Short mmCIF file of C-alpha atoms in Angstrom, two decimals:
data_model
loop_
_atom_site.label_atom_id
_atom_site.label_comp_id
_atom_site.label_asym_id
_atom_site.label_seq_id
_atom_site.Cartn_x
_atom_site.Cartn_y
_atom_site.Cartn_z
CA MET N 1337 284.11 116.56 -64.56
CA ALA N 1338 285.73 115.76 -67.93
CA VAL N 1339 284.46 117.09 -71.26
CA LEU N 1340 285.02 115.25 -74.54
CA THR N 1341 283.89 115.74 -78.15
CA PRO N 1342 281.57 112.92 -79.27
CA THR N 1343 281.68 111.22 -82.66
CA PRO N 1344 278.75 110.81 -85.07
CA ALA N 1345 278.70 107.15 -83.98
CA ASP N 1346 278.19 108.29 -80.38
CA LEU N 1347 275.12 110.31 -81.38
CA ARG N 1348 273.70 107.40 -83.36
CA GLN N 1349 273.69 105.30 -80.17
CA LEU N 1350 270.80 107.48 -78.96
CA GLU N 1351 267.39 106.72 -80.45
CA PHE N 1352 266.67 110.44 -80.69
CA PHE N 1353 269.32 110.81 -83.43
CA ASN N 1354 269.43 107.43 -85.13
CA SER N 1355 267.21 108.49 -88.05
CA LEU N 1356 269.48 111.40 -89.09
CA ALA N 1357 271.74 111.31 -92.13
CA GLU N 1358 275.47 110.90 -91.58
CA SER N 1359 276.18 114.48 -92.69
CA GLU N 1360 273.69 115.81 -90.12
CA LEU N 1361 275.23 113.70 -87.38
CA GLU N 1362 278.71 114.93 -88.26
CA SER N 1363 277.56 118.55 -88.08
CA LEU N 1364 275.84 118.06 -84.69
CA ALA N 1365 278.73 116.05 -83.25
CA GLN N 1366 281.13 118.93 -83.92
CA ARG N 1367 278.97 121.17 -81.72
CA ALA N 1368 278.18 118.63 -79.01
CA ARG N 1369 280.06 117.69 -75.86
CA LEU N 1370 280.19 114.51 -73.80
CA ILE N 1371 280.46 115.27 -70.08
CA ARG N 1372 281.72 112.63 -67.66
CA LEU N 1373 280.52 112.77 -64.06
CA ASP N 1374 281.45 110.75 -61.01
CA GLY N 1375 278.69 109.26 -58.87
CA GLY N 1376 277.25 112.00 -56.65
CA GLN N 1377 278.66 114.80 -58.82
CA ALA N 1378 276.32 117.58 -59.99
CA LEU N 1379 275.90 118.60 -63.60
CA PHE N 1380 274.04 121.71 -62.40
CA HIS N 1381 272.39 122.95 -59.21
CA GLU N 1382 268.87 124.22 -58.60
CA GLY N 1383 268.55 127.96 -59.24
CA GLU N 1384 271.73 128.24 -61.30
CA PRO N 1385 271.69 129.87 -64.76
CA LEU N 1386 271.30 127.04 -67.27
CA GLU N 1387 272.61 127.18 -70.80
CA ALA N 1388 269.92 126.38 -73.37
CA ALA N 1389 270.80 122.90 -74.60
CA LEU N 1390 269.54 119.41 -75.26
CA ARG N 1391 270.86 117.04 -72.61
CA PHE N 1392 270.77 113.26 -72.78
CA VAL N 1393 271.98 110.61 -70.38
CA TYR N 1394 274.43 108.73 -72.57
CA SER N 1395 275.36 106.23 -69.86
CA GLY N 1396 274.69 105.89 -66.14
CA GLY N 1397 271.85 107.84 -64.55
CA ILE N 1398 270.82 111.28 -63.28
CA GLN N 1399 268.56 112.20 -60.38
CA ILE N 1400 266.64 115.48 -60.61
CA ARG N 1401 266.36 116.78 -57.05
CA LYS N 1402 264.50 119.78 -55.65
CA THR N 1403 264.86 121.32 -52.19
CA ALA N 1404 261.90 122.85 -50.35
CA ALA N 1405 262.14 125.96 -48.19
CA SER N 1406 262.16 123.66 -45.16
CA GLY N 1407 265.33 122.02 -46.48
CA LYS N 1408 263.62 118.75 -47.36
CA GLU N 1409 265.00 117.30 -50.58
CA THR N 1410 262.80 115.40 -53.05
CA VAL N 1411 263.89 113.28 -56.02
CA LEU N 1412 261.55 114.39 -58.79
CA ARG N 1413 262.73 112.07 -61.54
CA LEU N 1414 265.24 109.39 -62.35
CA ILE N 1415 266.76 109.98 -65.79
CA ARG N 1416 267.93 106.81 -67.50
CA ARG N 1417 270.15 106.09 -70.48
CA GLY N 1418 268.89 107.72 -73.67
CA GLU N 1419 266.46 110.06 -71.90
CA LEU N 1420 266.30 113.80 -72.52
CA PHE N 1421 266.17 116.21 -69.55
CA GLY N 1422 266.38 119.88 -68.66
CA VAL N 1423 264.62 120.91 -71.86
CA ALA N 1424 261.87 123.13 -70.46
CA ALA N 1425 264.38 125.45 -68.78
CA SER N 1426 265.97 126.05 -72.18
CA PHE N 1427 262.78 127.70 -73.40
CA ASP N 1428 261.63 129.75 -70.43
CA ARG N 1429 263.66 131.19 -67.55
CA LYS N 1430 266.93 129.40 -68.40
CA VAL N 1431 267.33 128.68 -64.70
CA ALA N 1432 267.73 125.14 -63.40
CA PRO N 1433 264.43 124.12 -61.73
CA GLY N 1434 266.24 121.38 -59.82
CA SER N 1435 269.68 119.87 -59.31
CA ALA N 1436 270.95 117.18 -61.67
CA ILE N 1437 273.05 114.68 -59.69
CA ALA N 1438 274.78 111.61 -61.14
CA SER N 1439 273.51 108.51 -59.34
CA GLU N 1440 276.57 106.57 -60.56
CA PRO N 1441 279.46 107.21 -62.99
CA THR N 1442 277.58 108.94 -65.80
CA GLN N 1443 278.07 110.51 -69.22
CA VAL N 1444 275.81 113.32 -70.42
CA LEU N 1445 275.59 114.40 -74.06
CA GLU N 1446 274.91 118.12 -74.54
CA ILE N 1447 274.10 120.04 -77.72
CA PRO N 1448 273.68 123.84 -77.40
CA MET N 1449 270.18 124.86 -78.43
CA HIS N 1450 271.32 127.58 -80.83
CA ASP N 1451 273.24 124.97 -82.81
CA LEU N 1452 270.28 122.62 -82.86
CA ILE N 1453 267.80 125.28 -84.02
CA ALA N 1454 269.78 125.68 -87.23
CA HIS N 1455 268.89 122.07 -88.07
CA LEU N 1456 265.17 122.22 -87.28
CA SER N 1457 264.10 123.66 -90.64
CA THR N 1458 265.85 120.88 -92.53
CA THR N 1459 265.26 118.15 -89.93
CA PRO N 1460 261.65 118.54 -88.75
CA GLU N 1461 261.67 115.10 -87.08
CA ILE N 1462 263.81 116.60 -84.29
CA ALA N 1463 261.12 119.20 -83.58
CA LEU N 1464 258.47 116.44 -83.54
CA LYS N 1465 260.51 114.37 -81.09
CA LEU N 1466 260.84 117.41 -78.82
CA LEU N 1467 257.05 117.87 -78.81
CA ILE N 1468 256.56 114.20 -77.97
CA THR N 1469 259.09 114.52 -75.14
CA PHE N 1470 257.27 117.55 -73.69
CA ALA N 1471 253.98 115.63 -73.77
CA GLN N 1472 255.55 112.66 -71.97
CA ARG N 1473 257.08 114.90 -69.30
CA LEU N 1474 253.71 116.59 -68.68
CA ARG N 1475 252.00 113.23 -68.29
CA GLU N 1476 254.75 111.98 -65.95
CA SER N 1477 254.49 115.14 -63.85
CA GLN N 1478 250.73 114.69 -63.53
CA ASP N 1479 251.19 111.04 -62.52
CA THR N 1480 253.84 111.95 -59.96
CA LEU N 1481 251.68 114.69 -58.45
CA HIS N 1482 248.74 112.33 -58.17
CA MET N 1483 250.92 109.67 -56.54
CA VAL N 1484 252.28 112.09 -53.92
CA ILE N 1485 248.98 113.69 -52.91
CA SER N 1486 246.84 110.56 -52.96
CA GLY N 1487 246.97 107.20 -51.32
CA ARG N 1488 248.78 105.90 -48.29
CA ALA N 1489 252.53 105.56 -47.98
CA LYS N 1490 252.54 101.87 -48.89
CA THR N 1491 250.34 102.60 -51.91
CA ARG N 1492 252.72 105.23 -53.26
CA LEU N 1493 255.77 103.07 -52.63
CA ALA N 1494 254.29 100.02 -54.33
CA ARG N 1495 253.30 102.12 -57.34
CA LEU N 1496 256.82 103.51 -57.61
CA ILE N 1497 258.36 100.03 -57.69
CA LEU N 1498 255.82 98.79 -60.24
CA THR N 1499 256.28 101.85 -62.45
CA THR N 1500 260.07 101.45 -62.38
CA MET N 1501 259.68 97.77 -63.17
CA ASP N 1502 257.47 98.52 -66.19
CA GLN N 1503 259.38 101.50 -67.53
CA ASP N 1504 262.96 100.33 -67.03
CA GLY N 1505 262.41 96.62 -67.28
CA ALA N 1506 263.17 93.62 -65.12
CA VAL N 1507 265.02 90.37 -65.72
CA SER N 1508 263.01 87.23 -65.04
CA GLY N 1509 264.70 84.64 -62.83
CA PRO N 1510 263.75 81.54 -60.82
CA ASP N 1511 263.10 83.70 -57.73
CA GLY N 1512 261.17 86.49 -59.45
CA TYR N 1513 261.86 89.67 -61.39
CA HIS N 1514 265.11 91.56 -60.83
CA LEU N 1515 264.62 95.30 -61.47
CA LYS N 1516 267.22 96.73 -63.84
CA THR N 1517 267.18 100.07 -62.02
CA LYS N 1518 268.44 100.27 -58.46
CA LEU N 1519 266.12 101.94 -55.95
CA PRO N 1520 267.93 102.67 -52.66
CA HIS N 1521 265.80 103.46 -49.62
CA ALA N 1522 266.87 107.12 -49.70
CA THR N 1523 265.81 107.53 -53.35
CA MET N 1524 262.44 105.85 -52.87
CA SER N 1525 261.59 107.84 -49.75
CA ARG N 1526 262.37 111.12 -51.51
CA MET N 1527 260.35 110.19 -54.58
CA VAL N 1528 257.15 109.25 -52.76
CA GLY N 1529 257.32 111.81 -49.93
CA ILE N 1530 257.84 109.55 -46.91
CA THR N 1531 260.57 109.33 -44.31
CA TYR N 1532 263.59 107.13 -44.78
CA GLU N 1533 262.60 105.10 -41.71
CA GLU N 1534 259.08 104.50 -42.99
CA CYS N 1535 260.45 103.35 -46.35
CA VAL N 1536 262.79 100.88 -44.62
CA ARG N 1537 259.93 99.55 -42.51
CA LEU N 1538 257.60 98.99 -45.47
CA ILE N 1539 260.26 97.26 -47.54
CA ARG N 1540 261.13 95.08 -44.54
CA ASP N 1541 257.45 94.18 -44.05
CA TRP N 1542 257.19 93.14 -47.70
CA SER N 1543 260.29 90.96 -47.31
CA HIS N 1544 258.77 88.70 -44.65
CA ASP N 1545 257.00 85.41 -45.36
CA PRO N 1546 255.14 85.35 -47.59
CA ALA N 1547 257.73 87.59 -49.26
CA ILE N 1548 256.48 90.05 -51.87
CA LEU N 1549 259.97 91.26 -52.72
CA HIS N 1550 263.60 91.10 -51.65
CA TYR N 1551 265.79 94.15 -51.10
CA GLU N 1552 269.59 94.05 -51.19
CA ARG N 1553 271.99 96.76 -50.13
CA GLY N 1554 272.34 99.53 -52.70
CA GLY N 1555 268.77 99.30 -53.94
CA VAL N 1556 268.75 95.96 -55.78
CA ILE N 1557 265.12 94.78 -55.76
CA THR N 1558 263.68 91.43 -56.75
CA VAL N 1559 259.89 91.20 -56.97
CA HIS N 1560 258.76 87.71 -55.97
CA ASP N 1561 255.00 88.26 -56.18
CA ARG N 1562 253.87 90.98 -58.56
CA ALA N 1563 250.18 90.32 -57.98
CA ALA N 1564 250.62 90.89 -54.25
CA LEU N 1565 252.58 94.11 -54.90
CA GLU N 1566 249.78 95.30 -57.21
CA ARG N 1567 247.31 94.73 -54.38
CA GLN N 1568 249.49 96.92 -52.15
CA ALA N 1569 249.34 99.61 -54.87
CA GLN N 1570 245.55 99.76 -54.91
CA ASP N 1571 243.75 102.65 -53.21
CA GLU N 1572 241.73 101.52 -50.23
#
């Protein structure tokens, strides 16, 4: 894990900060840190004391994982570039509710909360963006809970792929839509609450003629027939 000091230009790359004046960016950059993680490396672990701070994925990706008493591990969220995470813990128990694991070589931008609070009175748009972020997280949590407790395995898996496709985007090609975000079998199974083997079987079934999608090693997914995948996502 390497820690660097970001520049005002680094902060401006994130939509959250791009409306701030240059003087405000310079002040925040002096108090921020850019943390480099290798793939599979943890930024923090579940249950650890967590410093109150704003944390953004500057590049790469972060998985938020939680372990049940039985030892079963679930991927709660995939954090993509530009997204804010770990905010709620900064305001309540200051204990990590889950582990933050880099899914690939990743950079995380951190700004200690006590430094940010000094700017809130003069920069109210930051406070507004935090409220919007909290509202989005609550809605995402409700959607995730509904997906896990309702519907069959194939329904939940199809919805996960469609949601990732819509939220993160896909590149259109002659053979379909290539998802920008990789979804390995292990990640998908943990996110929708099914076994790894069941996930592999469902993806394999959808890859047969007529193929709904194509899966390549490492989680590269191409959706050939979105309408058919949407039918798989419907409650029966």
